Amino acid sequence: MKILGIDSSTRICSLGLIEEHNILTEYNINSYYQKTSSILVPAIKTMLEGVNLTLAEIDGIAVAIGPGSFTGLRIGLGVAKGLCYATTSLPLWGISTLDALAYSLRGVPSLICPLLLSTREEIFSAVFRGGEDSLEKIIDYDCSDMDTLLAKISFLKEKIIFIGEGLKKYQKAIQERLNQEALFIDSPLAFPRGVNIAFLGLEKLQKGEKEDIHTLSPLYLRKSQAEMVREKKTTEI
Amino acid sequence: MSDLILGIETSCDETAAALVEDGKKILANIVTSQIKIHQKYGGVVPEIASRKHLEAIIPVIDRALYTSQKKLEEVSAIAVTYGPGLVGSLLVGLSVAKALAFARSIPLIGINHLEAHIYANFLAYEELVPPLICLIVSGGHTSLVQMKDFGEYKLLGQTRDDAAGEVFDKISKVLDLGYPGGPIIEKLAKKGNPLAVNFPRPLLNNDKSFDFSFSGLKTAVIYQIRKFKEEKNVWKVEDVLASFQRAVIDVLVEKTLNAALAFKIKKIVLAGGVSANKLLRKEIKERAKILDLEVFYPPLPLCTDNAAMVASAGYFRLKDNKKSSLNLDAVSRLPLGRKKY
Amino acid sequence: MNLNIVTRDPEETQKLGKRISKLVVPGDLFAFYGELGAGKTCFIQGVCQGLGVRDYVTSPSFTIINEYKGRVPVYHFDLFRLNSLEEFLDLGYEEYFYGEGLTVIEWAEKVESLLPFGHLKISIEFFNYSQRIIYFATSSDRYKVFLKELIQSENIRD
Ligand SMILES: Nc1ncnc2c1ncn2[C@@H]1O[C@H](COP(=O)(O)OP(=O)(O)O)[C@@H](O)[C@H]1O
Ligand SMILES: [Mg+2]
């Protein structure tokens, strides 16, 4: 089974093509050099050509549905829907970017908290319990400030791994606030990769799941209005 | 063999898809108007527009194919609006269009929204050919364009501030009449006296250029309404609206006819949402007749945003063997006529 | 700090905008207030002229954002049609507000809570048909300096 994974929710546009448990090819490009809106379809074309495959030889497409940049997500979803519509038999799966990020730590028996940090101090998060061969979501996707997130996590009282690019600057604040042991992975590799999206798509395929391409939409997550107002006040003092 | 073009349009309010054969024959023209949602907000709301486009785009394309009894396999090219418009909205249509073109290995043709509006006329009039003087007026645009040949345009003038349709919307908002302002004001103006208030005719008397300016008129109307209210005199909102509408139409008609005379072009086409205004149609037709000029305007459903006009423009572009690359990006400000296309 | 100036015609308003443009540095943000027809776009046209923008500076009500090239890039927002903050958040506005150009916003009250601390408020009111009262206000040091320089430059009554 060959699956194409697409993520365009962050400034890195990431594509991956897998076959069962192997990566066939991977493509990442920073939108600073090529805007995602221009590069996405040509990149898919180039990537497929690189491994001598055509769309018709693929068994499905997995696409990121967020949380992340709304415009980015809509580009990815638009392209994925178009590809699946044109290739009638091609199934489509929507994958959360936070699941994809946590997937990097698959097999690690610990609590895992993937974080996606946006420019406006918005933090997208979720908490998973990692098992030998599973990732179970125990706190749902949210968009909040760090305080709100830590308040929820501090109840768990178990060792937890935070993963996300750019989370270094929160490390001290997190450590001071939590009573449990916390590990931090802040690496340039900690973004929702296309291959991870593809692997999660494969799981859905094996479970026999499939989205309706007519209705699949992004996860539109954002901070509550109350939080935005609160934050504004603290910066003005 | 005939050429079947799938047109896609998501530049503003409407999610639209259409199938057009050989640039002239409309097989399906589907428009999911989002006006209902926007009415609540008194205008187009970008975030909501992009959301709705993504939800509607595949169903609309699907419906267009179903209505025309065609399969995607029979389509020879995809034509899509890539500007001007709201970037977030344009990107939805553009992303889907690129994916379809790539998956089917057929040409992608990016179309300027303003150019598409002109092509609404070619859909309606079998024999119509350039050269033409085109007046494109809508909520976001007011442009006067010389179409020398298919695909060859010269921008003669455009608005320096507010677009004509935008002023209709703004006046409507000031008076709490609703959205979109154009049809509402047109209806009320029928019951008013267009000579009641003598509003300024901006850039009419002392300017040789073909540019427009409507902000002064906007301010004059708003100021007049305020004065009437303060003076507590008896006044009729219909009179103000009729006088306002007449001022806009006078400017549009005068400039357009002047352009036709200046460039010695016999045919004039109207395009865009505001060209649905019946008084505008009547006025320009009557005055053009005296000057021995001919005026064309599209049937009402083709005045407002639709994808049939995009498909038609795409067909002529394809005949000219001009295709777009798959890295085409959406552009918010895209004047017509700076270069070829 | 506050400053009021009365202009007697659109040209004066544009001139004022032009004068202010001389003080602009990348990253500046001007928030405009005032009803339809007050002269927000008119003022901004003056600012853009002063920055050497060649393009027509038109009302961006339709596309919400216009970008112009000048001595510094100008990001011209018009939020007339916007009705809630929510709708604004996804326009990628951070890149503009915290970017390398001058951001000017018509109907800034609609995104008041998102405006960065350092900004200059410019509010335009009808005095009569052709006169406008233009109020400047700021609580940030950068723009206090800015306003002082403006007062010192020719011809301005405090
Ligand atoms: N003193 C003045 N300053 C600015 N504009 C003025 C003045 N007097 C008259 N006007 C007119 O008011 C109108 C302002 O329109 P515009 O700038 O589009 O307003 P806004 O952007 O606030 O809706 C212009 O037509 C301008 O000519
Ligand atoms: Mg304005």
mmCIF file with all atom_site columns, N, CA and C in Angstrom, chain B residues 189-237:
data_model
loop_
_atom_site.group_PDB
_atom_site.id
_atom_site.type_symbol
_atom_site.label_atom_id
_atom_site.label_alt_id
_atom_site.label_comp_id
_atom_site.label_asym_id
_atom_site.label_entity_id
_atom_site.label_seq_id
_atom_site.pdbx_PDB_ins_code
_atom_site.Cartn_x
_atom_site.Cartn_y
_atom_site.Cartn_z
_atom_site.occupancy
_atom_site.B_iso_or_equiv
_atom_site.pdbx_formal_charge
_atom_site.auth_seq_id
_atom_site.auth_comp_id
_atom_site.auth_asym_id
_atom_site.auth_atom_id
_atom_site.pdbx_PDB_model_num
ATOM 1   N N  . ALA B 1 189 ? -34.492 53.730 -5.745  1.00 0.00 ? 189 ALA B N  1
ATOM 2   C CA . ALA B 1 189 ? -34.260 54.925 -6.567  1.00 0.00 ? 189 ALA B CA 1
ATOM 3   C C  . ALA B 1 189 ? -35.363 55.116 -7.601  1.00 0.00 ? 189 ALA B C  1
ATOM 4   N N  . LYS B 1 190 ? -35.986 54.027 -8.002  1.00 0.00 ? 190 LYS B N  1
ATOM 5   C CA . LYS B 1 190 ? -37.067 54.105 -8.990  1.00 0.00 ? 190 LYS B CA 1
ATOM 6   C C  . LYS B 1 190 ? -38.191 55.011 -8.514  1.00 0.00 ? 190 LYS B C  1
ATOM 7   N N  . LYS B 1 191 ? -38.364 55.061 -7.188  1.00 0.00 ? 191 LYS B N  1
ATOM 8   C CA . LYS B 1 191 ? -39.465 55.850 -6.641  1.00 0.00 ? 191 LYS B CA 1
ATOM 9   C C  . LYS B 1 191 ? -39.019 57.262 -6.273  1.00 0.00 ? 191 LYS B C  1
ATOM 10  N N  . GLY B 1 192 ? -37.776 57.605 -6.636  1.00 0.00 ? 192 GLY B N  1
ATOM 11  C CA . GLY B 1 192 ? -37.276 58.926 -6.248  1.00 0.00 ? 192 GLY B CA 1
ATOM 12  C C  . GLY B 1 192 ? -37.052 59.834 -7.440  1.00 0.00 ? 192 GLY B C  1
ATOM 13  N N  . ASN B 1 193 ? -36.775 61.092 -7.118  1.00 0.00 ? 193 ASN B N  1
ATOM 14  C CA . ASN B 1 193 ? -36.528 62.090 -8.157  1.00 0.00 ? 193 ASN B CA 1
ATOM 15  C C  . ASN B 1 193 ? -35.022 62.277 -8.333  1.00 0.00 ? 193 ASN B C  1
ATOM 16  N N  . PRO B 1 194 ? -34.483 61.905 -9.493  1.00 0.00 ? 194 PRO B N  1
ATOM 17  C CA . PRO B 1 194 ? -33.028 61.985 -9.689  1.00 0.00 ? 194 PRO B CA 1
ATOM 18  C C  . PRO B 1 194 ? -32.513 63.419 -9.739  1.00 0.00 ? 194 PRO B C  1
ATOM 19  N N  . LEU B 1 195 ? -33.423 64.395 -9.834  1.00 0.00 ? 195 LEU B N  1
ATOM 20  C CA . LEU B 1 195 ? -32.971 65.786 -9.890  1.00 0.00 ? 195 LEU B CA 1
ATOM 21  C C  . LEU B 1 195 ? -33.094 66.474 -8.533  1.00 0.00 ? 195 LEU B C  1
ATOM 22  N N  . ALA B 1 196 ? -33.508 65.719 -7.518  1.00 0.00 ? 196 ALA B N  1
ATOM 23  C CA . ALA B 1 196 ? -33.754 66.309 -6.203  1.00 0.00 ? 196 ALA B CA 1
ATOM 24  C C  . ALA B 1 196 ? -32.493 66.936 -5.610  1.00 0.00 ? 196 ALA B C  1
ATOM 25  N N  . VAL B 1 197 ? -31.383 66.231 -5.675  1.00 0.00 ? 197 VAL B N  1
ATOM 26  C CA . VAL B 1 197 ? -30.136 66.768 -5.129  1.00 0.00 ? 197 VAL B CA 1
ATOM 27  C C  . VAL B 1 197 ? -29.102 66.762 -6.247  1.00 0.00 ? 197 VAL B C  1
ATOM 28  N N  . ASN B 1 198 ? -28.374 67.844 -6.369  1.00 0.00 ? 198 ASN B N  1
ATOM 29  C CA . ASN B 1 198 ? -27.369 67.904 -7.426  1.00 0.00 ? 198 ASN B CA 1
ATOM 30  C C  . ASN B 1 198 ? -26.000 67.486 -6.886  1.00 0.00 ? 198 ASN B C  1
ATOM 31  N N  . PHE B 1 199 ? -25.750 66.191 -6.904  1.00 0.00 ? 199 PHE B N  1
ATOM 32  C CA . PHE B 1 199 ? -24.475 65.684 -6.395  1.00 0.00 ? 199 PHE B CA 1
ATOM 33  C C  . PHE B 1 199 ? -23.363 65.914 -7.421  1.00 0.00 ? 199 PHE B C  1
ATOM 34  N N  . PRO B 1 200 ? -22.110 65.983 -6.941  1.00 0.00 ? 200 PRO B N  1
ATOM 35  C CA . PRO B 1 200 ? -20.999 66.207 -7.872  1.00 0.00 ? 200 PRO B CA 1
ATOM 36  C C  . PRO B 1 200 ? -20.813 65.033 -8.832  1.00 0.00 ? 200 PRO B C  1
ATOM 37  N N  . ARG B 1 201 ? -20.354 65.352 -10.055 1.00 0.00 ? 201 ARG B N  1
ATOM 38  C CA . ARG B 1 201 ? -19.990 64.323 -11.037 1.00 0.00 ? 201 ARG B CA 1
ATOM 39  C C  . ARG B 1 201 ? -18.471 64.283 -11.078 1.00 0.00 ? 201 ARG B C  1
ATOM 40  N N  . PRO B 1 202 ? -17.862 63.452 -10.226 1.00 0.00 ? 202 PRO B N  1
ATOM 41  C CA . PRO B 1 202 ? -16.408 63.517 -10.056 1.00 0.00 ? 202 PRO B CA 1
ATOM 42  C C  . PRO B 1 202 ? -15.650 63.186 -11.340 1.00 0.00 ? 202 PRO B C  1
ATOM 43  N N  . LEU B 1 203 ? -14.589 63.978 -11.582 1.00 0.00 ? 203 LEU B N  1
ATOM 44  C CA . LEU B 1 203 ? -13.681 63.785 -12.715 1.00 0.00 ? 203 LEU B CA 1
ATOM 45  C C  . LEU B 1 203 ? -14.406 63.849 -14.049 1.00 0.00 ? 203 LEU B C  1
ATOM 46  N N  . LEU B 1 204 ? -15.470 64.608 -14.071 1.00 0.00 ? 204 LEU B N  1
ATOM 47  C CA . LEU B 1 204 ? -16.189 64.692 -15.330 1.00 0.00 ? 204 LEU B CA 1
ATOM 48  C C  . LEU B 1 204 ? -15.820 65.947 -16.102 1.00 0.00 ? 204 LEU B C  1
ATOM 49  N N  . ASN B 1 205 ? -15.747 67.068 -15.393 1.00 0.00 ? 205 ASN B N  1
ATOM 50  C CA . ASN B 1 205 ? -15.649 68.334 -16.086 1.00 0.00 ? 205 ASN B CA 1
ATOM 51  C C  . ASN B 1 205 ? -14.223 68.725 -16.437 1.00 0.00 ? 205 ASN B C  1
ATOM 52  N N  . ASN B 1 206 ? -13.339 68.499 -15.481 1.00 0.00 ? 206 ASN B N  1
ATOM 53  C CA . ASN B 1 206 ? -12.038 69.136 -15.647 1.00 0.00 ? 206 ASN B CA 1
ATOM 54  C C  . ASN B 1 206 ? -10.895 68.138 -15.817 1.00 0.00 ? 206 ASN B C  1
ATOM 55  N N  . ASP B 1 207 ? -11.196 66.954 -16.227 1.00 0.00 ? 207 ASP B N  1
ATOM 56  C CA . ASP B 1 207 ? -10.124 65.960 -16.270 1.00 0.00 ? 207 ASP B CA 1
ATOM 57  C C  . ASP B 1 207 ? -10.204 65.167 -17.563 1.00 0.00 ? 207 ASP B C  1
ATOM 58  N N  . LYS B 1 208 ? -9.108  65.146 -18.273 1.00 0.00 ? 208 LYS B N  1
ATOM 59  C CA . LYS B 1 208 ? -9.116  64.471 -19.568 1.00 0.00 ? 208 LYS B CA 1
ATOM 60  C C  . LYS B 1 208 ? -8.856  62.966 -19.447 1.00 0.00 ? 208 LYS B C  1
ATOM 61  N N  . SER B 1 209 ? -8.458  62.525 -18.268 1.00 0.00 ? 209 SER B N  1
ATOM 62  C CA . SER B 1 209 ? -8.106  61.107 -18.141 1.00 0.00 ? 209 SER B CA 1
ATOM 63  C C  . SER B 1 209 ? -9.376  60.256 -18.059 1.00 0.00 ? 209 SER B C  1
ATOM 64  N N  . PHE B 1 210 ? -9.194  58.979 -18.190 1.00 0.00 ? 210 PHE B N  1
ATOM 65  C CA . PHE B 1 210 ? -10.325 58.062 -18.102 1.00 0.00 ? 210 PHE B CA 1
ATOM 66  C C  . PHE B 1 210 ? -10.442 57.441 -16.716 1.00 0.00 ? 210 PHE B C  1
ATOM 67  N N  . ASP B 1 211 ? -9.751  58.024 -15.752 1.00 0.00 ? 211 ASP B N  1
ATOM 68  C CA . ASP B 1 211 ? -9.851  57.536 -14.384 1.00 0.00 ? 211 ASP B CA 1
ATOM 69  C C  . ASP B 1 211 ? -11.186 57.946 -13.760 1.00 0.00 ? 211 ASP B C  1
ATOM 70  N N  . PHE B 1 212 ? -11.529 57.244 -12.708 1.00 0.00 ? 212 PHE B N  1
ATOM 71  C CA . PHE B 1 212 ? -12.748 57.541 -11.958 1.00 0.00 ? 212 PHE B CA 1
ATOM 72  C C  . PHE B 1 212 ? -12.383 57.922 -10.531 1.00 0.00 ? 212 PHE B C  1
ATOM 73  N N  . SER B 1 213 ? -13.293 58.602 -9.856  1.00 0.00 ? 213 SER B N  1
ATOM 74  C CA . SER B 1 213 ? -13.140 58.846 -8.426  1.00 0.00 ? 213 SER B CA 1
ATOM 75  C C  . SER B 1 213 ? -14.530 58.930 -7.829  1.00 0.00 ? 213 SER B C  1
ATOM 76  N N  . PHE B 1 214 ? -14.792 58.103 -6.855  1.00 0.00 ? 214 PHE B N  1
ATOM 77  C CA . PHE B 1 214 ? -16.140 58.109 -6.273  1.00 0.00 ? 214 PHE B CA 1
ATOM 78  C C  . PHE B 1 214 ? -16.174 58.489 -4.799  1.00 0.00 ? 214 PHE B C  1
ATOM 79  N N  . SER B 1 215 ? -15.009 58.744 -4.193  1.00 0.00 ? 215 SER B N  1
ATOM 80  C CA . SER B 1 215 ? -15.033 59.016 -2.756  1.00 0.00 ? 215 SER B CA 1
ATOM 81  C C  . SER B 1 215 ? -15.675 60.375 -2.469  1.00 0.00 ? 215 SER B C  1
ATOM 82  N N  . GLY B 1 216 ? -15.490 61.322 -3.366  1.00 0.00 ? 216 GLY B N  1
ATOM 83  C CA . GLY B 1 216 ? -16.107 62.630 -3.164  1.00 0.00 ? 216 GLY B CA 1
ATOM 84  C C  . GLY B 1 216 ? -17.620 62.540 -3.209  1.00 0.00 ? 216 GLY B C  1
ATOM 85  N N  . LEU B 1 217 ? -18.105 61.743 -4.145  1.00 0.00 ? 217 LEU B N  1
ATOM 86  C CA . LEU B 1 217 ? -19.541 61.532 -4.254  1.00 0.00 ? 217 LEU B CA 1
ATOM 87  C C  . LEU B 1 217 ? -20.071 60.832 -2.997  1.00 0.00 ? 217 LEU B C  1
ATOM 88  N N  . LYS B 1 218 ? -19.318 59.822 -2.569  1.00 0.00 ? 218 LYS B N  1
ATOM 89  C CA . LYS B 1 218 ? -19.685 59.114 -1.336  1.00 0.00 ? 218 LYS B CA 1
ATOM 90  C C  . LYS B 1 218 ? -19.850 60.095 -0.185  1.00 0.00 ? 218 LYS B C  1
ATOM 91  N N  . THR B 1 219 ? -18.852 60.953 -0.012  1.00 0.00 ? 219 THR B N  1
ATOM 92  C CA . THR B 1 219 ? -18.877 61.906 1.091   1.00 0.00 ? 219 THR B CA 1
ATOM 93  C C  . THR B 1 219 ? -20.023 62.897 0.942   1.00 0.00 ? 219 THR B C  1
ATOM 94  N N  . ALA B 1 220 ? -20.255 63.353 -0.282  1.00 0.00 ? 220 ALA B N  1
ATOM 95  C CA . ALA B 1 220 ? -21.343 64.308 -0.519  1.00 0.00 ? 220 ALA B CA 1
ATOM 96  C C  . ALA B 1 220 ? -22.690 63.700 -0.140  1.00 0.00 ? 220 ALA B C  1
ATOM 97  N N  . VAL B 1 221 ? -22.884 62.439 -0.505  1.00 0.00 ? 221 VAL B N  1
ATOM 98  C CA . VAL B 1 221 ? -24.153 61.779 -0.197  1.00 0.00 ? 221 VAL B CA 1
ATOM 99  C C  . VAL B 1 221 ? -24.307 61.614 1.312   1.00 0.00 ? 221 VAL B C  1
ATOM 100 N N  . ILE B 1 222 ? -23.256 61.150 1.960   1.00 0.00 ? 222 ILE B N  1
ATOM 101 C CA . ILE B 1 222 ? -23.317 60.945 3.409   1.00 0.00 ? 222 ILE B CA 1
ATOM 102 C C  . ILE B 1 222 ? -23.574 62.277 4.118   1.00 0.00 ? 222 ILE B C  1
ATOM 103 N N  . TYR B 1 223 ? -22.911 63.309 3.637   1.00 0.00 ? 223 TYR B N  1
ATOM 104 C CA . TYR B 1 223 ? -23.058 64.626 4.246   1.00 0.00 ? 223 TYR B CA 1
ATOM 105 C C  . TYR B 1 223 ? -24.480 65.155 4.068   1.00 0.00 ? 223 TYR B C  1
ATOM 106 N N  . GLN B 1 224 ? -25.004 64.928 2.887   1.00 0.00 ? 224 GLN B N  1
ATOM 107 C CA . GLN B 1 224 ? -26.365 65.376 2.583   1.00 0.00 ? 224 GLN B CA 1
ATOM 108 C C  . GLN B 1 224 ? -27.382 64.682 3.505   1.00 0.00 ? 224 GLN B C  1
ATOM 109 N N  . ILE B 1 225 ? -27.216 63.389 3.662   1.00 0.00 ? 225 ILE B N  1
ATOM 110 C CA . ILE B 1 225 ? -28.126 62.627 4.522   1.00 0.00 ? 225 ILE B CA 1
ATOM 111 C C  . ILE B 1 225 ? -28.078 63.176 5.939   1.00 0.00 ? 225 ILE B C  1
ATOM 112 N N  . ARG B 1 226 ? -26.856 63.440 6.386   1.00 0.00 ? 226 ARG B N  1
ATOM 113 C CA . ARG B 1 226 ? -26.676 63.954 7.734   1.00 0.00 ? 226 ARG B CA 1
ATOM 114 C C  . ARG B 1 226 ? -27.349 65.323 7.883   1.00 0.00 ? 226 ARG B C  1
ATOM 115 N N  . LYS B 1 227 ? -27.191 66.155 6.874   1.00 0.00 ? 227 LYS B N  1
ATOM 116 C CA . LYS B 1 227 ? -27.780 67.493 6.919   1.00 0.00 ? 227 LYS B CA 1
ATOM 117 C C  . LYS B 1 227 ? -29.309 67.420 6.966   1.00 0.00 ? 227 LYS B C  1
ATOM 118 N N  . PHE B 1 228 ? -29.837 66.567 6.094   1.00 0.00 ? 228 PHE B N  1
ATOM 119 C CA . PHE B 1 228 ? -31.289 66.383 6.096   1.00 0.00 ? 228 PHE B CA 1
ATOM 120 C C  . PHE B 1 228 ? -31.777 65.976 7.475   1.00 0.00 ? 228 PHE B C  1
ATOM 121 N N  . LYS B 1 229 ? -31.057 65.052 8.074   1.00 0.00 ? 229 LYS B N  1
ATOM 122 C CA . LYS B 1 229 ? -31.487 64.552 9.380   1.00 0.00 ? 229 LYS B CA 1
ATOM 123 C C  . LYS B 1 229 ? -31.426 65.656 10.429  1.00 0.00 ? 229 LYS B C  1
ATOM 124 N N  . GLU B 1 230 ? -30.343 66.459 10.381  1.00 0.00 ? 230 GLU B N  1
ATOM 125 C CA . GLU B 1 230 ? -30.177 67.528 11.371  1.00 0.00 ? 230 GLU B CA 1
ATOM 126 C C  . GLU B 1 230 ? -31.249 68.603 11.212  1.00 0.00 ? 230 GLU B C  1
ATOM 127 N N  . GLU B 1 231 ? -31.513 68.942 9.950   1.00 0.00 ? 231 GLU B N  1
ATOM 128 C CA . GLU B 1 231 ? -32.466 70.023 9.707   1.00 0.00 ? 231 GLU B CA 1
ATOM 129 C C  . GLU B 1 231 ? -33.902 69.598 9.992   1.00 0.00 ? 231 GLU B C  1
ATOM 130 N N  . LYS B 1 232 ? -34.078 68.325 10.182  1.00 0.00 ? 232 LYS B N  1
ATOM 131 C CA . LYS B 1 232 ? -35.402 67.778 10.465  1.00 0.00 ? 232 LYS B CA 1
ATOM 132 C C  . LYS B 1 232 ? -36.427 68.191 9.406   1.00 0.00 ? 232 LYS B C  1
ATOM 133 N N  . ASN B 1 233 ? -35.946 68.458 8.205   1.00 0.00 ? 233 ASN B N  1
ATOM 134 C CA . ASN B 1 233 ? -36.858 68.760 7.110   1.00 0.00 ? 233 ASN B CA 1
ATOM 135 C C  . ASN B 1 233 ? -37.523 67.487 6.621   1.00 0.00 ? 233 ASN B C  1
ATOM 136 N N  . VAL B 1 234 ? -38.522 67.652 5.828   1.00 0.00 ? 234 VAL B N  1
ATOM 137 C CA . VAL B 1 234 ? -39.104 66.483 5.193   1.00 0.00 ? 234 VAL B CA 1
ATOM 138 C C  . VAL B 1 234 ? -38.207 66.119 4.009   1.00 0.00 ? 234 VAL B C  1
ATOM 139 N N  . TRP B 1 235 ? -37.724 64.914 3.985   1.00 0.00 ? 235 TRP B N  1
ATOM 140 C CA . TRP B 1 235 ? -36.923 64.491 2.832   1.00 0.00 ? 235 TRP B CA 1
ATOM 141 C C  . TRP B 1 235 ? -37.197 63.029 2.561   1.00 0.00 ? 235 TRP B C  1
ATOM 142 N N  . LYS B 1 236 ? -36.992 62.665 1.326   1.00 0.00 ? 236 LYS B N  1
ATOM 143 C CA . LYS B 1 236 ? -37.265 61.295 0.944   1.00 0.00 ? 236 LYS B CA 1
ATOM 144 C C  . LYS B 1 236 ? -35.960 60.588 0.624   1.00 0.00 ? 236 LYS B C  1
ATOM 145 N N  . VAL B 1 237 ? -35.745 59.490 1.290   1.00 0.00 ? 237 VAL B N  1
ATOM 146 C CA . VAL B 1 237 ? -34.518 58.742 1.063   1.00 0.00 ? 237 VAL B CA 1
ATOM 147 C C  . VAL B 1 237 ? -34.441 58.320 -0.414  1.00 0.00 ? 237 VAL B C  1
#
